[in-house]
GROMACS .gro file of C-alpha atoms in nm:
model
  465
    1MET     CA    1   2.300   0.326  -2.438
    2LYS     CA    2   2.400  -0.022  -2.562
    3GLY     CA    3   2.686   0.138  -2.756
    4ASP     CA    4   2.813   0.293  -2.434
    5TYR     CA    5   2.816  -0.049  -2.266
    6GLN     CA    6   3.003  -0.203  -2.559
    7GLU     CA    7   3.268   0.068  -2.551
    8LEU     CA    8   3.318   0.017  -2.177
    9VAL     CA    9   3.341  -0.362  -2.213
   10ASP     CA   10   3.594  -0.318  -2.494
   11GLU     CA   11   3.790  -0.081  -2.270
   12ILE     CA   12   3.808  -0.348  -1.996
   13SER     CA   13   3.909  -0.611  -2.253
   14GLY     CA   14   4.187  -0.381  -2.372
   15LEU     CA   15   4.308  -0.307  -2.018
   16LEU     CA   16   4.331  -0.675  -1.922
   17GLY     CA   17   4.412  -0.834  -2.256
   18VAL     CA   18   4.126  -1.087  -2.236
   19PRO     CA   19   3.770  -1.078  -2.373
   20ALA     CA   20   3.515  -0.948  -2.121
   21THR     CA   21   3.142  -1.015  -2.094
   22LEU     CA   22   2.887  -0.786  -1.922
   23GLU     CA   23   2.565  -0.925  -1.772
   24ASN     CA   24   2.302  -0.758  -1.557
   25ARG     CA   25   2.221  -0.883  -1.206
   26ASP     CA   26   1.976  -1.134  -1.353
   27PHE     CA   27   2.259  -1.284  -1.562
   28GLU     CA   28   2.118  -1.147  -1.888
   29LEU     CA   29   2.378  -1.052  -2.149
   30ILE     CA   30   2.433  -0.682  -2.218
   31ALA     CA   31   2.764  -0.670  -2.413
   32PHE     CA   32   3.069  -0.886  -2.481
   33GLY     CA   33   3.422  -0.840  -2.608
   34ALA     CA   34   3.539  -0.998  -2.930
   35HIS     CA   35   3.752  -1.313  -2.923
   36ASP     CA   36   4.038  -1.260  -3.170
   37GLY     CA   37   4.288  -1.529  -3.069
   38ASP     CA   38   4.336  -1.892  -3.167
   39ASP     CA   39   4.263  -2.025  -2.818
   40ASP     CA   40   3.927  -2.201  -2.857
   41SER     CA   41   3.913  -2.260  -2.481
   42ALA     CA   42   3.818  -1.894  -2.450
   43MET     CA   43   3.479  -2.001  -2.583
   44ASP     CA   44   3.379  -2.254  -2.319
   45PRO     CA   45   3.013  -2.373  -2.309
   46VAL     CA   46   2.905  -2.119  -2.047
   47ARG     CA   47   3.036  -1.818  -2.239
   48THR     CA   48   2.904  -1.956  -2.567
   49ARG     CA   49   2.556  -2.010  -2.426
   50SER     CA   50   2.554  -1.665  -2.268
   51ILE     CA   51   2.636  -1.500  -2.601
   52LEU     CA   52   2.400  -1.715  -2.811
   53THR     CA   53   2.096  -1.717  -2.579
   54ARG     CA   54   2.162  -1.382  -2.407
   55LYS     CA   55   2.152  -1.536  -2.058
   56SER     CA   56   2.303  -1.802  -1.831
   57THR     CA   57   2.129  -2.108  -1.688
   58SER     CA   58   2.001  -2.119  -1.331
   59ALA     CA   59   2.261  -2.386  -1.243
   60VAL     CA   60   2.547  -2.167  -1.362
   61ARG     CA   61   2.399  -1.869  -1.182
   62SER     CA   62   2.377  -2.062  -0.855
   63TRP     CA   63   2.736  -2.181  -0.895
   64PHE     CA   64   2.870  -1.829  -0.944
   65GLU     CA   65   2.654  -1.675  -0.668
   66GLY     CA   66   2.786  -1.937  -0.430
   67PHE     CA   67   3.118  -1.750  -0.434
   68GLY     CA   68   2.960  -1.437  -0.284
   69ILE     CA   69   2.957  -1.220  -0.594
   70THR     CA   70   2.631  -1.051  -0.491
   71ARG     CA   71   2.802  -0.912  -0.181
   72ALA     CA   72   3.153  -0.855  -0.314
   73SER     CA   73   3.286  -0.507  -0.381
   74GLY     CA   74   3.602  -0.620  -0.561
   75PRO     CA   75   3.724  -0.890  -0.803
   76VAL     CA   76   3.626  -1.249  -0.721
   77LEU     CA   77   3.822  -1.550  -0.851
   78ILE     CA   78   3.600  -1.847  -0.939
   79PRO     CA   79   3.762  -2.184  -1.017
   80ALA     CA   80   3.669  -2.408  -1.305
   81ALA     CA   81   3.388  -2.661  -1.260
   82PRO     CA   82   3.362  -2.899  -1.556
   83GLU     CA   83   3.053  -3.066  -1.406
   84ALA     CA   84   2.874  -2.730  -1.429
   85GLY     CA   85   3.003  -2.659  -1.779
   86VAL     CA   86   3.255  -2.405  -1.649
   87LEU     CA   87   3.570  -2.538  -1.819
   88ARG     CA   88   3.786  -2.243  -1.725
   89GLY     CA   89   3.812  -2.036  -1.415
   90ARG     CA   90   3.680  -1.684  -1.416
   91ILE     CA   91   3.734  -1.346  -1.260
   92CYS     CA   92   3.412  -1.164  -1.172
   93LEU     CA   93   3.414  -0.785  -1.143
   94PRO     CA   94   3.091  -0.685  -0.961
   95VAL     CA   95   2.922  -0.379  -1.109
   96ARG     CA   96   2.783  -0.170  -0.826
   97HIS     CA   97   2.629   0.172  -0.786
   98ARG     CA   98   2.583   0.333  -0.446
   99GLY     CA   99   2.649  -0.004  -0.283
  100VAL     CA  100   2.394  -0.208  -0.482
  101VAL     CA  101   2.504  -0.473  -0.730
  102LEU     CA  102   2.356  -0.409  -1.075
  103GLY     CA  103   2.557  -0.650  -1.290
  104TYR     CA  104   2.881  -0.840  -1.344
  105VAL     CA  105   3.180  -0.824  -1.580
  106TRP     CA  106   3.322  -1.170  -1.653
  107LEU     CA  107   3.682  -1.245  -1.754
  108LEU     CA  108   3.828  -1.582  -1.835
  109ASP     CA  109   4.113  -1.656  -1.595
  110SER     CA  110   4.452  -1.691  -1.757
  111ARG     CA  111   4.810  -1.718  -1.644
  112PRO     CA  112   4.988  -1.515  -1.527
  113GLY     CA  113   4.661  -1.318  -1.507
  114PRO     CA  114   4.601  -0.944  -1.461
  115THR     CA  115   4.799  -0.744  -1.211
  116ALA     CA  116   4.644  -0.565  -0.915
  117ALA     CA  117   4.690  -0.233  -1.094
  118GLN     CA  118   4.512  -0.364  -1.403
  119LEU     CA  119   4.222  -0.493  -1.196
  120ALA     CA  120   4.195  -0.159  -1.014
  121SER     CA  121   4.172   0.019  -1.350
  122ALA     CA  122   3.906  -0.227  -1.466
  123MET     CA  123   3.705  -0.174  -1.146
  124ALA     CA  124   3.709   0.199  -1.216
  125VAL     CA  125   3.543   0.123  -1.549
  126THR     CA  126   3.280  -0.091  -1.375
  127ASP     CA  127   3.190   0.217  -1.170
  128ARG     CA  128   3.103   0.395  -1.493
  129ILE     CA  129   2.903   0.092  -1.608
  130GLY     CA  130   2.715   0.096  -1.275
  131ALA     CA  131   2.622   0.460  -1.322
  132LEU     CA  132   2.486   0.381  -1.670
  133LEU     CA  133   2.285   0.084  -1.543
  134ALA     CA  134   2.138   0.297  -1.263
  135ASP     CA  135   2.043   0.570  -1.511
  136GLU     CA  136   1.877   0.311  -1.733
  137GLU     CA  137   1.678   0.171  -1.442
  138ARG     CA  138   1.561   0.518  -1.348
  139ALA     CA  139   1.460   0.593  -1.706
  140GLY     CA  140   1.309   0.264  -1.811
  141ALA     CA  141   1.215   0.043  -1.518
  142ASP     CA  142   0.889   0.070  -1.327
  143LEU     CA  143   1.067  -0.038  -1.006
  144SER     CA  144   0.766  -0.246  -0.911
  145ARG     CA  145   0.979  -0.528  -0.773
  146GLU     CA  146   1.185  -0.306  -0.542
  147PHE     CA  147   0.886  -0.095  -0.437
  148ARG     CA  148   0.674  -0.402  -0.359
  149ALA     CA  149   0.957  -0.556  -0.158
  150VAL     CA  150   0.991  -0.241   0.052
  151LEU     CA  151   0.617  -0.231   0.125
  152THR     CA  152   0.571  -0.601   0.202
  153ALA     CA  153   0.898  -0.721   0.353
  154GLU     CA  154   0.943  -0.751   0.727
  155ARG     CA  155   1.224  -0.552   0.879
  156GLY     CA  156   1.552  -0.730   0.818
  157TRP     CA  157   1.814  -0.784   0.552
  158ARG     CA  158   1.560  -0.839   0.273
  159TYR     CA  159   1.393  -0.510   0.355
  160ASP     CA  160   1.730  -0.332   0.374
  161MET     CA  161   1.836  -0.472   0.037
  162ALA     CA  162   1.504  -0.377  -0.125
  163LEU     CA  163   1.524  -0.025   0.016
  164ALA     CA  164   1.885   0.012  -0.099
  165ALA     CA  165   1.792  -0.110  -0.447
  166LEU     CA  166   1.501   0.135  -0.465
  167ARG     CA  167   1.721   0.421  -0.351
  168THR     CA  168   1.981   0.331  -0.609
  169ALA     CA  169   1.726   0.315  -0.888
  170LEU     CA  170   1.574   0.648  -0.786
  171GLY     CA  171   1.916   0.814  -0.768
  172PRO     CA  172   1.928   1.167  -0.623
  173ALA     CA  173   1.548   1.181  -0.638
  174ALA     CA  174   1.540   0.926  -0.355
  175GLU     CA  175   1.622   1.206  -0.111
  176GLY     CA  176   1.351   1.431  -0.248
  177LEU     CA  177   0.995   1.491  -0.129
  178HIS     CA  178   0.750   1.205  -0.187
  179THR     CA  179   0.411   1.078  -0.086
  180VAL     CA  180   0.249   0.739  -0.131
  181VAL     CA  181  -0.093   0.681  -0.287
  182CYS     CA  182  -0.309   0.371  -0.231
  183VAL     CA  183  -0.583   0.287  -0.484
  184ALA     CA  184  -0.808   0.006  -0.360
  185PRO     CA  185  -0.941  -0.237  -0.442
  186TRP     CA  186  -0.734  -0.258  -0.761
  187PRO     CA  187  -0.913  -0.470  -1.022
  188SER     CA  188  -0.600  -0.617  -1.179
  189GLY     CA  189  -0.290  -0.795  -1.055
  190GLU     CA  190  -0.078  -0.578  -1.285
  191ALA     CA  191   0.041  -0.224  -1.216
  192PRO     CA  192   0.046   0.032  -1.498
  193SER     CA  193   0.380   0.164  -1.614
  194ALA     CA  194   0.521   0.457  -1.421
  195ARG     CA  195   0.555   0.638  -1.753
  196THR     CA  196   0.176   0.650  -1.787
  197VAL     CA  197   0.116   0.821  -1.451
  198ALA     CA  198   0.238   1.178  -1.428
  199GLY     CA  199   0.459   1.239  -1.127
  200ALA     CA  200   0.494   0.870  -1.038
  201SER     CA  201   0.836   0.730  -0.953
  202ALA     CA  202   0.722   0.370  -0.893
  203LEU     CA  203   0.404   0.161  -0.891
  204CYS     CA  204   0.324  -0.191  -0.773
  205THR     CA  205   0.033  -0.405  -0.660
  206VAL     CA  206   0.019  -0.548  -0.308
  207PRO     CA  207  -0.225  -0.771  -0.116
  208TRP     CA  208  -0.533  -0.589   0.014
  209GLN     CA  209  -0.810  -0.675   0.254
  210GLY     CA  210  -1.081  -0.418   0.303
  211PRO     CA  211  -1.447  -0.331   0.254
  212ARG     CA  212  -1.602  -0.369  -0.086
  213GLY     CA  213  -1.675  -0.002  -0.103
  214PRO     CA  214  -1.980   0.220  -0.079
  215ALA     CA  215  -2.295   0.116  -0.253
  216ALA     CA  216  -2.479   0.362  -0.471
  217GLN     CA  217  -2.701   0.593  -0.271
  218HIS     CA  218  -2.904   0.907  -0.323
  219PRO     CA  219  -2.684   1.218  -0.302
  220SER     CA  220  -2.905   1.376  -0.038
  221ALA     CA  221  -2.893   1.077   0.194
  222ALA     CA  222  -2.666   1.092   0.495
  223PRO     CA  223  -2.397   0.821   0.500
  224GLY     CA  224  -2.526   0.492   0.634
  225LEU     CA  225  -2.368   0.200   0.810
  226ARG     CA  226  -2.249  -0.134   0.690
  227ALA     CA  227  -2.458  -0.400   0.853
  228VAL     CA  228  -2.257  -0.602   1.102
  229SER     CA  229  -2.366  -0.956   1.167
  230GLY     CA  230  -2.364  -1.102   1.513
  231GLY     CA  231  -2.591  -0.852   1.685
  232VAL     CA  232  -2.895  -0.966   1.881
  233PRO     CA  233  -3.212  -0.812   1.736
  234SER     CA  234  -3.498  -0.721   1.960
  235ARG     CA  235  -3.795  -0.952   1.997
  236PRO     CA  236  -4.087  -0.865   1.769
  237GLY     CA  237  -4.314  -0.618   1.938
  238SER     CA  238  -4.070  -0.532   2.217
  239PRO     CA  239  -3.786  -0.313   2.097
  240GLY     CA  240  -3.471  -0.294   2.311
  241ARG     CA  241  -3.523  -0.187   2.671
  242GLY     CA  242  -3.273  -0.084   2.931
  243SER     CA  243  -3.244  -0.359   3.189
  244ALA     CA  244  -3.000  -0.527   3.419
  245ALA     CA  245  -2.887  -0.733   3.122
  246SER     CA  246  -2.797  -0.424   2.918
  247PRO     CA  247  -2.426  -0.426   2.834
  248GLY     CA  248  -2.388  -0.051   2.881
  249ARG     CA  249  -2.488   0.193   3.151
  250THR     CA  250  -2.853   0.285   3.204
  251GLY     CA  251  -2.939   0.607   3.023
  252LYS     CA  252  -3.038   0.917   3.216
  253GLY     CA  253  -3.244   1.052   2.929
  254ALA     CA  254  -3.163   1.425   2.895
  255ARG     CA  255  -2.981   1.428   2.555
  256GLY     CA  256  -2.885   1.751   2.393
  257GLY     CA  257  -3.136   1.994   2.539
  258ARG     CA  258  -3.468   1.809   2.540
  259GLY     CA  259  -3.694   1.957   2.803
  260PRO     CA  260  -3.769   1.736   3.103
  261ASP     CA  261  -4.142   1.755   3.035
  262GLU     CA  262  -4.114   1.648   2.672
  263SER     CA  263  -4.220   1.293   2.614
  264PRO     CA  264  -4.029   1.131   2.327
  265ARG     CA  265  -4.319   0.898   2.246
  266THR     CA  266  -4.542   1.194   2.153
  267ALA     CA  267  -4.309   1.270   1.867
  268VAL     CA  268  -4.414   0.983   1.643
  269ASP     CA  269  -4.730   1.143   1.511
  270THR     CA  270  -4.580   1.493   1.488
  271ALA     CA  271  -4.260   1.396   1.313
  272GLY     CA  272  -4.374   1.506   0.972
  273ASP     CA  273  -4.214   1.201   0.813
  274GLY     CA  274  -4.528   1.010   0.735
  275GLY     CA  275  -4.503   0.792   1.044
  276ALA     CA  276  -4.215   0.598   0.892
  277ASP     CA  277  -4.030   0.610   1.222
  278ARG     CA  278  -4.267   0.343   1.356
  279LEU     CA  279  -4.048   0.103   1.157
  280ALA     CA  280  -3.721   0.264   1.261
  281ASP     CA  281  -3.586  -0.052   1.414
  282GLY     CA  282  -3.779  -0.301   1.206
  283ASP     CA  283  -3.637  -0.251   0.855
  284ALA     CA  284  -3.418  -0.552   0.799
  285ASP     CA  285  -3.274  -0.402   0.480
  286GLY     CA  286  -3.149  -0.100   0.661
  287GLY     CA  287  -3.276   0.157   0.411
  288ALA     CA  288  -2.977   0.389   0.430
  289ASP     CA  289  -2.709   0.124   0.444
  290GLY     CA  290  -2.403   0.280   0.281
  291PHE     CA  291  -2.234  -0.051   0.203
  292ALA     CA  292  -2.308  -0.361   0.008
  293ASP     CA  293  -2.380  -0.661   0.225
  294GLY     CA  294  -2.081  -0.859   0.346
  295GLY     CA  295  -1.751  -0.785   0.503
  296GLY     CA  296  -1.400  -0.739   0.369
  297THR     CA  297  -1.265  -0.902   0.059
  298ASP     CA  298  -0.919  -1.028  -0.029
  299GLY     CA  299  -0.769  -0.868  -0.339
  300ARG     CA  300  -0.507  -0.624  -0.455
  301ALA     CA  301  -0.430  -0.257  -0.401
  302LEU     CA  302  -0.217  -0.032  -0.617
  303ALA     CA  303   0.067   0.156  -0.446
  304VAL     CA  304   0.213   0.464  -0.614
  305LEU     CA  305   0.522   0.660  -0.512
  306VAL     CA  306   0.463   1.020  -0.622
  307ARG     CA  307   0.715   1.303  -0.643
  308LEU     CA  308   0.619   1.635  -0.485
  309ARG     CA  309   0.765   1.983  -0.521
  310ALA     CA  310   0.637   2.115  -0.188
  311ALA     CA  311   0.487   1.957   0.123
  312ASP     CA  312   0.179   2.178   0.106
  313VAL     CA  313   0.108   2.111  -0.263
  314LEU     CA  314  -0.050   1.768  -0.310
  315ALA     CA  315  -0.171   1.838  -0.664
  316PRO     CA  316   0.052   1.571  -0.828
  317ALA     CA  317  -0.072   1.304  -0.584
  318LEU     CA  318  -0.435   1.416  -0.610
  319GLY     CA  319  -0.416   1.414  -0.988
  320ALA     CA  320  -0.258   1.069  -1.005
  321ALA     CA  321  -0.499   0.925  -0.748
  322GLY     CA  322  -0.804   1.073  -0.918
  323ARG     CA  323  -0.709   0.949  -1.265
  324LEU     CA  324  -0.623   0.599  -1.144
  325ALA     CA  325  -0.939   0.572  -0.935
  326GLU     CA  326  -1.153   0.689  -1.226
  327ALA     CA  327  -0.990   0.444  -1.466
  328ALA     CA  328  -1.021   0.149  -1.227
  329GLY     CA  329  -1.394   0.187  -1.161
  330PRO     CA  330  -1.568   0.194  -0.820
  331VAL     CA  331  -1.258   0.226  -0.605
  332ALA     CA  332  -1.116   0.478  -0.360
  333ALA     CA  333  -0.773   0.629  -0.311
  334GLY     CA  334  -0.576   0.744  -0.008
  335ILE     CA  335  -0.278   0.978   0.016
  336ALA     CA  336  -0.012   0.972   0.289
  337LEU     CA  337   0.161   1.266   0.452
  338PRO     CA  338   0.450   1.406   0.244
  339ARG     CA  339   0.795   1.290   0.358
  340ARG     CA  340   1.149   1.358   0.245
  341GLY     CA  341   1.356   1.054   0.153
  342THR     CA  342   1.253   0.689   0.148
  343ALA     CA  343   1.333   0.577   0.504
  344ASP     CA  344   0.967   0.592   0.616
  345LEU     CA  345   0.797   0.437   0.314
  346ALA     CA  346   0.638   0.170   0.533
  347ALA     CA  347   0.470   0.437   0.748
  348SER     CA  348   0.361   0.626   0.437
  349TRP     CA  349   0.200   0.312   0.298
  350ARG     CA  350   0.008   0.253   0.622
  351GLU     CA  351  -0.125   0.609   0.607
  352ALA     CA  352  -0.223   0.582   0.242
  353ALA     CA  353  -0.399   0.248   0.298
  354SER     CA  354  -0.580   0.392   0.602
  355ALA     CA  355  -0.700   0.690   0.401
  356ALA     CA  356  -0.824   0.460   0.123
  357ARG     CA  357  -1.014   0.249   0.378
  358ALA     CA  358  -1.169   0.567   0.519
  359ALA     CA  359  -1.274   0.679   0.170
  360LEU     CA  360  -1.436   0.340   0.113
  361ALA     CA  361  -1.604   0.350   0.454
  362GLU     CA  362  -1.741   0.705   0.436
  363PRO     CA  363  -1.844   0.839   0.094
  364ARG     CA  364  -1.797   1.196   0.218
  365HIS     CA  365  -1.422   1.129   0.244
  366GLY     CA  366  -1.393   0.985  -0.106
  367PRO     CA  367  -1.322   0.902  -0.370
  368VAL     CA  368  -0.979   1.044  -0.281
  369ALA     CA  369  -0.888   1.108   0.082
  370ASP     CA  370  -0.566   1.231   0.235
  371TRP     CA  371  -0.460   1.089   0.571
  372ALA     CA  372  -0.457   1.431   0.740
  373SER     CA  373  -0.832   1.474   0.678
  374ILE     CA  374  -0.984   1.139   0.783
  375GLY     CA  375  -1.028   1.227   1.152
  376PRO     CA  376  -1.091   0.929   1.382
  377TYR     CA  377  -1.010   0.681   1.106
  378ARG     CA  378  -0.644   0.769   1.158
  379LEU     CA  379  -0.673   0.566   1.479
  380LEU     CA  380  -0.951   0.323   1.393
  381THR     CA  381  -0.779   0.184   1.084
  382GLY     CA  382  -0.493   0.079   1.310
  383LEU     CA  383  -0.714  -0.164   1.501
  384PRO     CA  384  -0.667  -0.536   1.428
  385PRO     CA  385  -0.902  -0.656   1.154
  386GLY     CA  386  -1.201  -0.873   1.239
  387LEU     CA  387  -1.267  -0.735   1.587
  388PRO     CA  388  -1.624  -0.811   1.704
  389PRO     CA  389  -1.843  -0.511   1.790
  390ASP     CA  390  -1.843  -0.387   2.148
  391PRO     CA  391  -2.110  -0.574   2.351
  392ALA     CA  392  -2.291  -0.248   2.424
  393THR     CA  393  -2.338  -0.172   2.054
  394ALA     CA  394  -2.371  -0.519   1.900
  395ALA     CA  395  -2.751  -0.513   1.895
  396LEU     CA  396  -2.762  -0.161   1.750
  397LEU     CA  397  -2.531  -0.269   1.465
  398ALA     CA  398  -2.763  -0.552   1.362
  399PRO     CA  399  -2.931  -0.498   1.023
  400ALA     CA  400  -3.272  -0.465   1.187
  401HIS     CA  401  -3.162  -0.143   1.360
  402ALA     CA  402  -2.981   0.023   1.070
  403GLU     CA  403  -3.198   0.337   1.084
  404LEU     CA  404  -3.139   0.382   1.456
  405ALA     CA  405  -2.764   0.335   1.405
  406ARG     CA  406  -2.765   0.593   1.128
  407THR     CA  407  -2.958   0.836   1.347
  408ALA     CA  408  -2.711   0.794   1.635
  409GLU     CA  409  -2.412   0.844   1.406
  410VAL     CA  410  -2.548   1.160   1.247
  411PHE     CA  411  -2.637   1.298   1.592
  412LEU     CA  412  -2.284   1.235   1.715
  413ASP     CA  413  -2.129   1.368   1.393
  414CYS     CA  414  -2.319   1.690   1.463
  415ALA     CA  415  -2.159   1.711   1.809
  416GLY     CA  416  -2.490   1.634   1.977
  417GLN     CA  417  -2.660   1.943   1.834
  418VAL     CA  418  -3.022   1.841   1.795
  419GLY     CA  419  -3.118   2.107   1.541
  420ARG     CA  420  -2.828   2.025   1.306
  421ALA     CA  421  -2.882   1.651   1.337
  422ALA     CA  422  -3.257   1.674   1.273
  423ALA     CA  423  -3.196   1.888   0.965
  424ALA     CA  424  -2.932   1.647   0.834
  425LEU     CA  425  -3.169   1.355   0.881
  426GLY     CA  426  -3.469   1.541   0.744
  427ILE     CA  427  -3.684   1.467   1.052
  428HIS     CA  428  -3.856   1.662   1.330
  429ARG     CA  429  -3.661   1.730   1.651
  430GLN     CA  430  -3.909   1.527   1.851
  431THR     CA  431  -3.861   1.232   1.617
  432LEU     CA  432  -3.490   1.258   1.679
  433TYR     CA  433  -3.545   1.257   2.058
  434TYR     CA  434  -3.762   0.950   2.023
  435ARG     CA  435  -3.502   0.761   1.819
  436LEU     CA  436  -3.222   0.855   2.057
  437SER     CA  437  -3.422   0.727   2.352
  438ARG     CA  438  -3.455   0.396   2.171
  439VAL     CA  439  -3.078   0.393   2.111
  440GLU     CA  440  -3.020   0.442   2.483
  441ARG     CA  441  -3.256   0.162   2.577
  442LEU     CA  442  -3.106  -0.071   2.317
  443THR     CA  443  -2.743  -0.010   2.418
  444GLY     CA  444  -2.774   0.084   2.785
  445LEU     CA  445  -2.552   0.386   2.711
  446ASP     CA  446  -2.616   0.738   2.836
  447LEU     CA  447  -2.588   0.991   2.556
  448ASP     CA  448  -2.539   1.270   2.810
  449ASP     CA  449  -2.216   1.103   2.922
  450GLY     CA  450  -1.902   1.195   2.726
  451GLU     CA  451  -1.737   0.855   2.751
  452ASP     CA  452  -2.055   0.674   2.648
  453ARG     CA  453  -2.087   0.907   2.350
  454LEU     CA  454  -1.727   0.839   2.255
  455LEU     CA  455  -1.773   0.463   2.279
  456LEU     CA  456  -2.085   0.469   2.064
  457HIS     CA  457  -1.935   0.704   1.809
  458MET     CA  458  -1.617   0.497   1.767
  459ALA     CA  459  -1.817   0.174   1.748
  460LEU     CA  460  -2.032   0.315   1.470
  461LYS     CA  461  -1.729   0.439   1.277
  462THR     CA  462  -1.540   0.112   1.325
  463ALA     CA  463  -1.838  -0.082   1.191
  464ARG     CA  464  -1.786   0.085   0.855
  465LEU     CA  465  -1.441  -0.067   0.819
   0.00000   0.00000   0.00000
């Protein structure tokens, strides 16, 4: 590859009759033409330093960029500046590929100088250099800088430039089918090389704020709830009662088919669970809490752009996500919907991050979740972070009522079917009725009312995030 660059630089030197120098867009030397004449001014300090140290200084770079070379599509004449060490003027030939600058060819200005036809021929050679540089970026670069800029930049010229650079680096594959994977929380600030992840086109790390992840729990236990601080626990000896001060509506008390003559309080001694339900709202540790104590943490997430062959075959993304999640430890991964092209990468990242948050929130979704399968979390993860719990459910979400909250969530997950919910919880139906009546008194919500059920269900799911 370096030999190809040298041949192209020598071709430009031959076309214009002056030695040429090729640098990448970071002003790092790639190739240079030989100086065969007796004119020592051809080796001014800037060119000498570039050849000897393989790069230019930041001051020289700023001087040259001040003439608009990063935006130019044709030759740019730059005058001498002895104070900057530029003893002779220069002609800069921007090296571009698909509209993105990838490097520069430098020529020392001389009189009478190259003709317009000569410069046009030289620019045709820079097109070939641009194609080589783009191929090299696709083959060797991890594209983390461009990918990160696309995912983190606000809409505007920086975002447009980052997206254009990513498209250029990806080449024709940029218009292909992709998905985005989020692995979070990522334990390192460094992303692995794209070469080490099958199917990956680009990887980068980005800021992440989310739950710490599910704590270890017995496989047979139903998912629990993260304890949310700020609730008002009931007074000892007088668990929550419906009253005028209740933030929700007063419950009517029918719930999922319980007979009108069945008294929920008779269920305690017939529950078959050893009477443990007497402490249903008094266990400060929450028993079945599915999360470690505490809220979200600031850290990093790993973003992966994965190539797909078909929209209905996510195997490459699932494989990459699973391997990365396993290697990183107790983390989760989310996969976005497949999309063609790169125009909607920001939306894909939001979906992937949402799916990862859902996998962290609900163990049944993890360790790898795709956005299409996370149900209500597709909406809930779009809520602003740090929202306080709804007043009607704040007390229920306190650590002291973790078992009641878990019971309510399982009941609602089972679509209000008492038999299914009781079996999932491993308790008697009457015990379930008793717990649900306590939930109604504590929240003031009516579990026979569809909107009240929806409010409670969404509050319980949101608490996991």
